[in-house]
Coordinates of C-alpha atoms in Angstrom, one line a residue:
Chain A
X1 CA 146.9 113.1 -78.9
X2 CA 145.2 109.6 -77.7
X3 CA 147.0 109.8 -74.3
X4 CA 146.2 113.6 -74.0
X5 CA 142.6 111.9 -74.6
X6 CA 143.1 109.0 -72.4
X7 CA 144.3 111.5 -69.7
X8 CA 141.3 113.2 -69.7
X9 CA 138.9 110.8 -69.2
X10 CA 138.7 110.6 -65.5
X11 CA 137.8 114.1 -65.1
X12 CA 135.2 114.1 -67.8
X13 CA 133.4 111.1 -66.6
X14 CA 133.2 112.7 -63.0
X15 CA 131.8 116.0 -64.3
X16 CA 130.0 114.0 -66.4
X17 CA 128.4 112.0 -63.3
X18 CA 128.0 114.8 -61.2
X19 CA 126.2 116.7 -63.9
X20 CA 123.5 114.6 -63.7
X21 CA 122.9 114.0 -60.4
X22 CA 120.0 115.5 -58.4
X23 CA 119.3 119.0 -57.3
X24 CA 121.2 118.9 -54.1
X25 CA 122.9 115.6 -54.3
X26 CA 126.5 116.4 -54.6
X27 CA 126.7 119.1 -52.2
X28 CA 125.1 116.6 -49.1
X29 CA 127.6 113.7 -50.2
X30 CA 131.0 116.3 -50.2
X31 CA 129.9 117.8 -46.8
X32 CA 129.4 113.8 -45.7
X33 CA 132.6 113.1 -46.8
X34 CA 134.9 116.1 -45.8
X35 CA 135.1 119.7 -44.7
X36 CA 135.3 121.8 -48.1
X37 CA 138.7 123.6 -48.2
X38 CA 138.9 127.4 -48.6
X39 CA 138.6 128.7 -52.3
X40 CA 138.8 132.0 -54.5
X41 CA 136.2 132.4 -57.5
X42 CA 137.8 132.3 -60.7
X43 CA 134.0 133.0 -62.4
X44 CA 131.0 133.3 -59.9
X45 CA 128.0 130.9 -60.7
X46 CA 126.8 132.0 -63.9
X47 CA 123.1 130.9 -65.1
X48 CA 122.9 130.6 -69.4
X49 CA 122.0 128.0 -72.3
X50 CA 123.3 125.8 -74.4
X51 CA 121.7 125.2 -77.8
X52 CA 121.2 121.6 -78.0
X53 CA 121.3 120.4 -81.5
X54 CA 120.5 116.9 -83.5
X55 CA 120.9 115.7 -86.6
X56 CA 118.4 115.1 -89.1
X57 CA 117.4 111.6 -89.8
X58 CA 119.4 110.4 -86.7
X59 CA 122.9 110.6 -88.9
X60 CA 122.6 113.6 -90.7
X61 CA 123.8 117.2 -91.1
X62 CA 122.9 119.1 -87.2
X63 CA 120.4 121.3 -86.7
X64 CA 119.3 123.7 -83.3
X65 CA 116.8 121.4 -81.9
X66 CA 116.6 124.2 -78.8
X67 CA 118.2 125.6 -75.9
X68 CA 118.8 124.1 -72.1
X69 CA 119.6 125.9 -68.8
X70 CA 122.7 125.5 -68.1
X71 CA 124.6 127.1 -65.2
X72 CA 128.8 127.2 -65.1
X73 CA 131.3 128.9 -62.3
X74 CA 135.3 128.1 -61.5
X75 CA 137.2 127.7 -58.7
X76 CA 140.4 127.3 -57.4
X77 CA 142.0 125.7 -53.9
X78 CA 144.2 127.8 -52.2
X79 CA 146.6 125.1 -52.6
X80 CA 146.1 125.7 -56.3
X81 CA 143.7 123.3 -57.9
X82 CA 141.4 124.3 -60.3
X83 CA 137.5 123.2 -60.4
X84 CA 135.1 124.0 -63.1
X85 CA 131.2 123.3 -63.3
X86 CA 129.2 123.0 -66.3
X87 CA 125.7 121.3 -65.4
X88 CA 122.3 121.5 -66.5
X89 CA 119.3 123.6 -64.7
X90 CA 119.6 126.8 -62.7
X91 CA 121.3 125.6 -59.7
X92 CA 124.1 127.2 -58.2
X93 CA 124.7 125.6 -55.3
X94 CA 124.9 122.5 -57.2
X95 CA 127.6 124.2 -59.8
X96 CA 129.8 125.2 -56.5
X97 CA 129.9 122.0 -55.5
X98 CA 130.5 120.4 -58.5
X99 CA 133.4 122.7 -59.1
X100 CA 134.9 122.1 -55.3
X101 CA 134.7 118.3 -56.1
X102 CA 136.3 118.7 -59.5
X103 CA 138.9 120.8 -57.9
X104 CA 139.0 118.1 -55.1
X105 CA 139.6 115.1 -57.0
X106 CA 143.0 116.6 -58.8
X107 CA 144.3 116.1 -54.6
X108 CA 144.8 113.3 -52.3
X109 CA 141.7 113.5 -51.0
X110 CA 140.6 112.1 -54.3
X111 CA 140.5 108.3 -53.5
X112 CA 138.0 109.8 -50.1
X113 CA 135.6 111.2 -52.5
X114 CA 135.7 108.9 -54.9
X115 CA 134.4 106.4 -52.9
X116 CA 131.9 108.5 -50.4
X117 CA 131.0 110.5 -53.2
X118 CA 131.3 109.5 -57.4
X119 CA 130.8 105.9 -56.2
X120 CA 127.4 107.1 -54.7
X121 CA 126.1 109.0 -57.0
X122 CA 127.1 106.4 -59.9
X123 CA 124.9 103.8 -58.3
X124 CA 122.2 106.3 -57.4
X125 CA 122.2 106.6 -61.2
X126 CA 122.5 103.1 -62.1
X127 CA 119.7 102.4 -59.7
X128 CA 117.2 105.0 -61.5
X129 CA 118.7 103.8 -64.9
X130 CA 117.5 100.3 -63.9
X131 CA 114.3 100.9 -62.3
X132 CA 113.4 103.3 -65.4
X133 CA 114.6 100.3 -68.1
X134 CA 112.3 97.9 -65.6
X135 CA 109.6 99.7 -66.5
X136 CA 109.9 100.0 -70.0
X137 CA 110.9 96.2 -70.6
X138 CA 107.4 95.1 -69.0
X139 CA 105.6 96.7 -71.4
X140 CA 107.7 95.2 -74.2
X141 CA 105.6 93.5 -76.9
X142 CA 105.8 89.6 -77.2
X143 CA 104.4 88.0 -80.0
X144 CA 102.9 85.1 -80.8
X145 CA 101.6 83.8 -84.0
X146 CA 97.3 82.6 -84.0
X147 CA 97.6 78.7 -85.6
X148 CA 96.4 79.8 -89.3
X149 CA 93.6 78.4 -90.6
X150 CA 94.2 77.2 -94.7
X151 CA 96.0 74.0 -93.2
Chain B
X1 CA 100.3 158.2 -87.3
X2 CA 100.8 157.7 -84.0
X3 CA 99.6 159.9 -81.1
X4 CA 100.7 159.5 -77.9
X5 CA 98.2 159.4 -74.8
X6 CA 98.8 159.0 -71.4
X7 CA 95.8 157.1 -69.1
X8 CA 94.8 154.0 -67.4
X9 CA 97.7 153.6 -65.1
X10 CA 95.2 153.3 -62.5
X11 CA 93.1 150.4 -64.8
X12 CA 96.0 148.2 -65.4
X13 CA 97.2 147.8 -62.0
X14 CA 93.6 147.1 -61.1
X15 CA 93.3 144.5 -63.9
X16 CA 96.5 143.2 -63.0
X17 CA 95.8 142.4 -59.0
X18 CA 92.5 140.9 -60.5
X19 CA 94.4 138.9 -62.6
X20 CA 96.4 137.1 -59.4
X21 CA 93.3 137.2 -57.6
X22 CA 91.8 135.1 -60.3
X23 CA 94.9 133.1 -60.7
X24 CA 94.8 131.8 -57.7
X25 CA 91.0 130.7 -57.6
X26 CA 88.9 129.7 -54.7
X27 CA 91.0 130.2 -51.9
X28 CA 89.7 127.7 -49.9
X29 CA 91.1 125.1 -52.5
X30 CA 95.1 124.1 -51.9
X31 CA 97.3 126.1 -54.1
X32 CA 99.3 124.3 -57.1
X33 CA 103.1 124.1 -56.7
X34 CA 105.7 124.2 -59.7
X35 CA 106.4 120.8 -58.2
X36 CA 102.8 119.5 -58.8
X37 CA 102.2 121.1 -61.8
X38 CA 106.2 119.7 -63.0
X39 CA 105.2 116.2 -61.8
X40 CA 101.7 115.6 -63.3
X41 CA 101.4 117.8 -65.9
X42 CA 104.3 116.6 -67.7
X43 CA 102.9 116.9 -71.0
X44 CA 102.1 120.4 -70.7
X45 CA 105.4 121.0 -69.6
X46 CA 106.8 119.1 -72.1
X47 CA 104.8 120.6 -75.1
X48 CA 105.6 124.6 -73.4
X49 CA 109.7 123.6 -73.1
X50 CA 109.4 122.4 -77.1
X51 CA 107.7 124.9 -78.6
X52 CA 109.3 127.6 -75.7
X53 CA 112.6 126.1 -77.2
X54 CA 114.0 125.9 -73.9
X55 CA 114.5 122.7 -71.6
X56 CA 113.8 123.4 -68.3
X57 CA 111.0 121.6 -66.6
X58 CA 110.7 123.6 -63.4
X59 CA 110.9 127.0 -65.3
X60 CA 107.9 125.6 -67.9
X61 CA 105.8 124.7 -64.9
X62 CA 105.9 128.2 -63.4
X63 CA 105.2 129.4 -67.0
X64 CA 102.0 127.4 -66.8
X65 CA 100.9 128.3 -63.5
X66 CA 101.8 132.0 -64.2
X67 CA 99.5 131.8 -67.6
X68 CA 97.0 130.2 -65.9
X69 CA 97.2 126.7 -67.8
X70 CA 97.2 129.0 -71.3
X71 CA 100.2 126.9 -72.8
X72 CA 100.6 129.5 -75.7
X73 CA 101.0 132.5 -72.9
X74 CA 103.3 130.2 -71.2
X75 CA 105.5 129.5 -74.6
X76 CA 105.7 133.4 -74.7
X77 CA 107.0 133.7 -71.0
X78 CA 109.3 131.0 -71.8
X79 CA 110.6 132.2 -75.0
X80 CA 110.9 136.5 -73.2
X81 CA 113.0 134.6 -70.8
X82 CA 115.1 132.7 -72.9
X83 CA 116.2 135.7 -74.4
X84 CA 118.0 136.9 -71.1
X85 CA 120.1 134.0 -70.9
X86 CA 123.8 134.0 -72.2
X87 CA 124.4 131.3 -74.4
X88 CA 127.4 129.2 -73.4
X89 CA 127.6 127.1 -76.5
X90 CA 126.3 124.7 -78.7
X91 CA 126.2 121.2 -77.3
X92 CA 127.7 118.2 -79.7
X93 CA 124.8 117.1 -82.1
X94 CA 122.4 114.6 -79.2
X95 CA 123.5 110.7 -80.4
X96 CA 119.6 109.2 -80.5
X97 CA 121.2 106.2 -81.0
X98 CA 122.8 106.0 -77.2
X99 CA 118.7 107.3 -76.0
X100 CA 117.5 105.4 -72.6
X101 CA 114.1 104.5 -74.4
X102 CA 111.3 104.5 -72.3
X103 CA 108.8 103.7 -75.7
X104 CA 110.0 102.4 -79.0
X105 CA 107.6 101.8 -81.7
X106 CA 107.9 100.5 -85.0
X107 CA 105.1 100.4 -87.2
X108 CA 106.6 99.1 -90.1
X109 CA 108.8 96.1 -88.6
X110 CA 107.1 93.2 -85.9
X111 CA 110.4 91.4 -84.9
X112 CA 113.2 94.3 -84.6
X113 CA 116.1 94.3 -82.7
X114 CA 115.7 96.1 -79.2
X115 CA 112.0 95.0 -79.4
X116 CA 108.6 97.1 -79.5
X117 CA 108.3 98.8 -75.9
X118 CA 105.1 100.6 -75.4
X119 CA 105.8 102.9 -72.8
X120 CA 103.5 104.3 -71.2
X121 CA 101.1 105.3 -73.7
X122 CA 97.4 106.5 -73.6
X123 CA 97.3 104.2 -77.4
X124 CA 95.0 101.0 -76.0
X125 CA 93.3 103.3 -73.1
X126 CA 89.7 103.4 -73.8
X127 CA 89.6 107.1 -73.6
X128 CA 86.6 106.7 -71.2
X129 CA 87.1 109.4 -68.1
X130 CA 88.1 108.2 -65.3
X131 CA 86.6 109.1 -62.4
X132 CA 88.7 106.5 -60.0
X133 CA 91.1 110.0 -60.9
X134 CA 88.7 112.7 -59.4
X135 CA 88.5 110.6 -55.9
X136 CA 91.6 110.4 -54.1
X137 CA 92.7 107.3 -55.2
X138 CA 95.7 105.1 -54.2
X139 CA 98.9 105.1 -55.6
X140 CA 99.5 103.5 -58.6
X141 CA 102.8 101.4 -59.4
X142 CA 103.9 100.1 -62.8
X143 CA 104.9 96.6 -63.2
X144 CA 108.6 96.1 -63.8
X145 CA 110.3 93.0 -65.7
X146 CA 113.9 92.0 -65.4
X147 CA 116.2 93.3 -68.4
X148 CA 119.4 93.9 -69.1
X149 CA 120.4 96.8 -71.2
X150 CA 120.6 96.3 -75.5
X151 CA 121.2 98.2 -78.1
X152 CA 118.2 99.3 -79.7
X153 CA 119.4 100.6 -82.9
X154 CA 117.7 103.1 -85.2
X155 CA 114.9 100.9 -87.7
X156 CA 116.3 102.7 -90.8
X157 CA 120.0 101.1 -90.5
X158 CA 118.2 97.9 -91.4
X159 CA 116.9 99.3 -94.4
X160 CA 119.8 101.1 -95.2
X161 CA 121.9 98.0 -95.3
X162 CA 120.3 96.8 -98.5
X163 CA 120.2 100.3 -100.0
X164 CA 116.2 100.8 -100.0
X165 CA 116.1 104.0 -98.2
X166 CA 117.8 107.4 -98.9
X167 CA 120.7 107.7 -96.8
X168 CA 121.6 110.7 -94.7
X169 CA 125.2 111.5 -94.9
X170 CA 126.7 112.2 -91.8
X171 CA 128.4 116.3 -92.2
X172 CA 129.6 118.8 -89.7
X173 CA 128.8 122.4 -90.6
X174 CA 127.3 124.5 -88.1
X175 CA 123.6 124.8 -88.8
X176 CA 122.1 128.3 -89.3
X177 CA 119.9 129.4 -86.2
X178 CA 116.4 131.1 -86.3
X179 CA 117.3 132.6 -83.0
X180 CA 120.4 134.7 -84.5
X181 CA 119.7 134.9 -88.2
X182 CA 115.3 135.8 -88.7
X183 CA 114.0 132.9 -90.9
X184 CA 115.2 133.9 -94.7
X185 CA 113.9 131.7 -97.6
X186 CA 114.7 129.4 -99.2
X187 CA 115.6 127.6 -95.7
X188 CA 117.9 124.8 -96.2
X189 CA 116.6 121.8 -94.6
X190 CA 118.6 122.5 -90.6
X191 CA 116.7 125.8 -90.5
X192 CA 113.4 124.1 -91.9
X193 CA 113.6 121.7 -88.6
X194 CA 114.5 123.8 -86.4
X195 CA 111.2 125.9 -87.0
X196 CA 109.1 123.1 -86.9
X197 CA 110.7 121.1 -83.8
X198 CA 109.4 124.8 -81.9
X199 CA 106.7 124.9 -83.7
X200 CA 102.9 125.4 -82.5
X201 CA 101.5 121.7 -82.1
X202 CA 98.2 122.0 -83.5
X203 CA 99.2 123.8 -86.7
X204 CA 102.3 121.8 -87.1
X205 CA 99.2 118.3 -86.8
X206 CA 96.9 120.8 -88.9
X207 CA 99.7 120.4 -92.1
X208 CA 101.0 116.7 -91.4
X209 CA 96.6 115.7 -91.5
X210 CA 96.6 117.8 -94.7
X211 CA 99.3 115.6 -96.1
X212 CA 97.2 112.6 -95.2
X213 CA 94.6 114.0 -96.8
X214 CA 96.6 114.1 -100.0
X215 CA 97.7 117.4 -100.1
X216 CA 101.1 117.0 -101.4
X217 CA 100.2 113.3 -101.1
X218 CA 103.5 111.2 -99.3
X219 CA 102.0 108.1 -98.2
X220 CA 103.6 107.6 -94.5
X221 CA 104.7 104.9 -92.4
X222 CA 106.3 105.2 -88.8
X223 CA 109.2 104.2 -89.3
X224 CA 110.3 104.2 -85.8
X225 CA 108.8 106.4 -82.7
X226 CA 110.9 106.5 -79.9
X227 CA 110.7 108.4 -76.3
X228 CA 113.7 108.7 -73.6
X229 CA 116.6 109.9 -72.4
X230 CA 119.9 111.3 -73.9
X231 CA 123.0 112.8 -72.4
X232 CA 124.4 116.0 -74.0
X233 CA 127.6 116.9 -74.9
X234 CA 129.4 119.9 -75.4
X235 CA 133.0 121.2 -75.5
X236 CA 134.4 123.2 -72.6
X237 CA 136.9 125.3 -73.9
X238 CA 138.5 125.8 -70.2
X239 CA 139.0 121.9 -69.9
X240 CA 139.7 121.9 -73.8
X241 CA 137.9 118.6 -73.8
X242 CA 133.5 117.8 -74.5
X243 CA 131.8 116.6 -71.2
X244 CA 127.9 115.4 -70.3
X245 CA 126.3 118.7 -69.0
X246 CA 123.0 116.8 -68.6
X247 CA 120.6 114.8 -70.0
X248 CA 117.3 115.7 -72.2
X249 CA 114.3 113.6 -73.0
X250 CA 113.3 113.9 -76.3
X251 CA 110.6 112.2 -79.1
X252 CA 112.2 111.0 -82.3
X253 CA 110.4 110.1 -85.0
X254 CA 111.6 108.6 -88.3
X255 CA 108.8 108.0 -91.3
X256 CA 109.4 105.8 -94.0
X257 CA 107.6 107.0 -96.8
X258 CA 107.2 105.1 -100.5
X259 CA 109.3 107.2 -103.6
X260 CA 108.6 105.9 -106.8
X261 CA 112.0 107.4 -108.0
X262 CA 112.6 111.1 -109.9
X263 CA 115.3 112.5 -112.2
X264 CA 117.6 112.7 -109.4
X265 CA 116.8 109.8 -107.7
X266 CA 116.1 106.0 -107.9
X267 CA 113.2 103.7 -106.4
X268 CA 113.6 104.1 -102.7
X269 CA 112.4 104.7 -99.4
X270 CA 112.8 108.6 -98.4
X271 CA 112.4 109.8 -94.9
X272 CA 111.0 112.5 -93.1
X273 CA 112.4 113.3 -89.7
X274 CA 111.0 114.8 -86.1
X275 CA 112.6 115.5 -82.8
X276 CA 111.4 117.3 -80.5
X277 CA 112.3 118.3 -76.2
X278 CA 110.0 116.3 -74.4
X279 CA 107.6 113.3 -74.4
X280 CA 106.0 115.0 -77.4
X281 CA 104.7 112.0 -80.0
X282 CA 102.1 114.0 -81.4
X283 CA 104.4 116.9 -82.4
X284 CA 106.8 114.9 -83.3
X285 CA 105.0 112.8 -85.9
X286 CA 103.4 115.8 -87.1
X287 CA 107.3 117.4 -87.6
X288 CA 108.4 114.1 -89.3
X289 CA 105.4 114.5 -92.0
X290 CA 105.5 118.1 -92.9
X291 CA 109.2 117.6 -93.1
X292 CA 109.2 115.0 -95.8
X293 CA 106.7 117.4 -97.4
X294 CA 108.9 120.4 -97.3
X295 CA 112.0 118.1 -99.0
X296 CA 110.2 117.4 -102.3
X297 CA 112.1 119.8 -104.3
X298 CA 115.7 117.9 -103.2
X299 CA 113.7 114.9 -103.6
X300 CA 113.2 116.0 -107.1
X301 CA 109.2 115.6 -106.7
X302 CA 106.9 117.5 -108.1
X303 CA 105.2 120.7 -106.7
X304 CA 101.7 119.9 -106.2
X305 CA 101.2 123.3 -105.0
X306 CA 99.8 122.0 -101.6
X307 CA 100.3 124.4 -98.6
X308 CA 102.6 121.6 -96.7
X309 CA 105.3 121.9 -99.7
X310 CA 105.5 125.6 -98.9
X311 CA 108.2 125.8 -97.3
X312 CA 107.3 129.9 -96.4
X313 CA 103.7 129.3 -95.8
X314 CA 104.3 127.1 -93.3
X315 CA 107.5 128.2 -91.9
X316 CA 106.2 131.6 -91.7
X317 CA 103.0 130.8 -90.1
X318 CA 104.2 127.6 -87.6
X319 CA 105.3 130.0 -84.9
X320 CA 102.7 130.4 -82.1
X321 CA 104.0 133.2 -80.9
X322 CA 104.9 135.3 -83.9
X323 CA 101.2 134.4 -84.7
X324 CA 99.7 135.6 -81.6
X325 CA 101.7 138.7 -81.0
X326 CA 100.7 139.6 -84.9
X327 CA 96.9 138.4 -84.0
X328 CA 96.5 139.5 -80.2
X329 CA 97.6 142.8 -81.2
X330 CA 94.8 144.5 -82.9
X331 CA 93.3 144.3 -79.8
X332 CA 95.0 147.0 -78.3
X333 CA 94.6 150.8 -78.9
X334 CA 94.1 151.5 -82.4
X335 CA 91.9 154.6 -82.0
X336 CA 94.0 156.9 -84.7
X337 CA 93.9 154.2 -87.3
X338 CA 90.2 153.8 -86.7
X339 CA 89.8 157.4 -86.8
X340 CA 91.0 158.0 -90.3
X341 CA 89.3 154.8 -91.3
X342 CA 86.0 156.1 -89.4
X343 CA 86.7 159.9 -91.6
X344 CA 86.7 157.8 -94.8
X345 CA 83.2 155.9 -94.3
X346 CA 81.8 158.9 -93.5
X347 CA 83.2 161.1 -96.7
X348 CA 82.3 157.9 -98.6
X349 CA 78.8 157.8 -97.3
X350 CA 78.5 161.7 -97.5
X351 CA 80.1 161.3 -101.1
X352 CA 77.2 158.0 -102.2
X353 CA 74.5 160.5 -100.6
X354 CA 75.2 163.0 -103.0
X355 CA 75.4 161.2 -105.4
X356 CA 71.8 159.4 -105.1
X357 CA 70.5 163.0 -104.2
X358 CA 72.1 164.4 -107.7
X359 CA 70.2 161.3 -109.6
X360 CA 67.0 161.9 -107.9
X361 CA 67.0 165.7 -108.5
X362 CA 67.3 164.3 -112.3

């Protein structure tokens, strides 16, 4: 089960990445880095929710906090390779390309995009991330104590 | 009864190209784009994807410009649309714990781990207008300060450690949903949060004041207030694995409230709980009050009969749009109700005149 796990984890962290990218983003890279390949439609961009939930007091038993957009589709390569898409918003560009590059990394033009694209966009976020935390850090709170009087 | 007319075809679809026409204002002023609206607006947006129930910022900003800026119109266009989607699935409960937090509050410990980050906040603005704002002015560029990234853990862990606050155990049922199942009473505590995380903002303010107030008195301390990102999770059964579809920003907000102890339970902090889509600290306060207020009977409290520990008076009333669609629609055509209503004055009146011209005649 752990290596089945462990085996995994690539591929989720690159959808993962990519499903957080900007509107737009992933698409421009892919074409950057490579023609895209001919596919076949295993499910044609789909727009629907997901029902977000959380957990009461932080720890607790879930509850529906609400829905999200989310928009999926599947592809596959003619050479066989099979590329789904599960990101957030109403984009379906975005969810095509998501899928060609999750379909894409499972050949040997993975190391390519890797670098000209999941590389990219993992700064991009770490950049945003950073700038974001930057932000937030200067308005953190330092006190200091008056010298109290009864002395 | 109901009688069915036909007319005013004609009227509408005048009152409707008004209605653009009007929308759209003074021509001679630019037009607002979703982007504009998306970008500084953001609180409106934020407020009409929470109580919309839906998270989608550029969809919530056409809702606004459609409605004109009326946010409870927009809620209603948000929540007719909602109901077209197909629902993929239920993401893995949001970890709030692992949130990017662009504020973090805590009103109840100085010196916590993580630190107190303001964010920015209209607290310590003078709340004097502005009018740098109405002239075009330059733009503006927050300071930054060098950090690297902490932990920022959740302020009730501390308290939990030494056993002072009521825990929340940790369990994985599925939670009932108010958008499957209509709300049934008596609504187990998932179902009581998931009407008030959508619910309408000022009511939801309305109840938490009353609690203040000492209506179902529960003294309240923030706890913890905090604002930012959070990746979601959910299982893809194709992959057969979970994976980030996205990220959400949400409000949490954690009150520590005092509890002298009950039958049930011993001397303790209790807590009362709000989260809500958005950069939403009002609402979210509010939710984390009315909440505690709602728990007193698992609390073992006692029922003071204050509306914010009834749980179907307020659950049954939080819900904007339930409430306006009720309220707006007495406005419309009515005419054989009032008819009959009209036939019984009359005969009443007709019946009283009689009567008072018998007694005279006497």
């Amino acid at each position: 089960m752990k290596d089945a796990l462990d085996e995994n984890m690539p591929r989720k962290a690159w959808l993962g990445l990519m499903a957080k990218a900007k509107t737009g983003r992933v698409g421009a890279l892919l074409d950057g880095a490579m023609t895209r390949p001919d596919f076949t439609w295993l499910r044609v961009p789909e727009i629907g929710s997901t029902m977000v939930q959380g957990r009461a007091g932080a720890t607790g038993a879930p509850f529906n906090l609400g829905e999200m957009t989310v928009t999926r589709c599947a592809l596959t390569l003619a050479t066989g390779e099979v590329g789904h898409a599960y990101i957030q918003g109403r984009n379906k560009d975005d969810a095509e390309a998501v899928a060609m590059m999750d379909a894409l990394m499972q050949t040997e033009n993975a190391a390519t995009l890797q670098v000209q694209v999941l590389d990219v966009l993992a700064q991009e976020q770490a950049d945003r991330r950073a700038a974001r935390a930057g932000k937030a850090a200067a308005t953190k709170v330092d006190f200091f104590t008056m010298v109290r009087g009864e002395d | 009864m109901y009688v069915a007319v036909k007319g005013g075809e004609q009227a509408i679809e005048n009152a409707h190209a008004w209605l653009a026409e009007e929308r759209r204002g003074d021509t001679s002023i630019d037009e607002l784009s979703i982007a504009q609206i998306r970008e500084q607006l953001a609180l409106a947006v934020n407020r009409v994807m929470a109580e919309g129930s839906l998270y989608d910022p550029d969809l919530a900003a056409l809702a606004i410009k459609q409605s004109r800026g009326d946010l409870i119109e927009a809620i209603f266009l948000i929540r007719a649309y909602r109901t077209t989607l197909p629902r993929f699935g239920a993401s893995a409960p949001v970890d709030t714990g692992r949130m990017a937090c662009d504020r973090r509050i805590s009103a109840t410990f100085k010196d916590l781990p993580g630190g107190q980050i303001l964010g920015p906040t209209f607290d310590y603005t003078h709340r004097l207008l502005d009018f740098q704002l109405a002239a075009n002015g330059e733009t503006p560029t927050a300071r930054t300060r060098e950090t690297t990234p902490v932990d920022v853990p959740h302020v009730a862990e501390f308290l939990n450690r030494e056993g002072l606050i009521q825990e929340e155990p940790r369990d994985d049922r599925t939670p009932p949903d108010l958008t499957r199942e209509p709300l049934a009473m008596p609504a187990e505590r998932a179902l009581r949060l998931q009407a008030l995380t959508r619910s309408d903002e000022g009511f939801t303010l309305g109840m938490a004041y009353s609690t203040q107030r000492g209506y179902g008195r529960n003294h309240a301390f923030v706890g913890e207030l905090r604002i930012g990102a959070v990746p979601v999770e959910m299982d893809i059964p194709e992959l057969g694995f979970a994976i980030e579809i996205g990220e959400v920003t949400l409000t949490e907000c954690e009150t520590v409230n005092q509890f002298t102890g009950s039958k049930t339970e011993p001397p303790q902090f209790t807590r009362g709980y709000g989260l809500v889509f958005g950069q939403t600290e009002r609402k979210a306060i509010s939710m984390a009050l009315v909440d505690r207020a709602l728990r007193w009977e698992e609390l073992g409290e006692d029922n003071e009969g204050a509306p914010a520990q009834d749980a179907e008076f307020v659950l049954y009333h939080a819900d904007n749009i339930q409430a306006t669609g009720f309220l707006e629609h007495i406005k419309l055509p009515h005419y054989v109700d009032f008819q009959s209503e009209l036939e019984l004055i009359r005969k009443l009146r007709r019946d009283a005149g009689a009567d008072a011209q018998m007694e005279a005649a006497e």
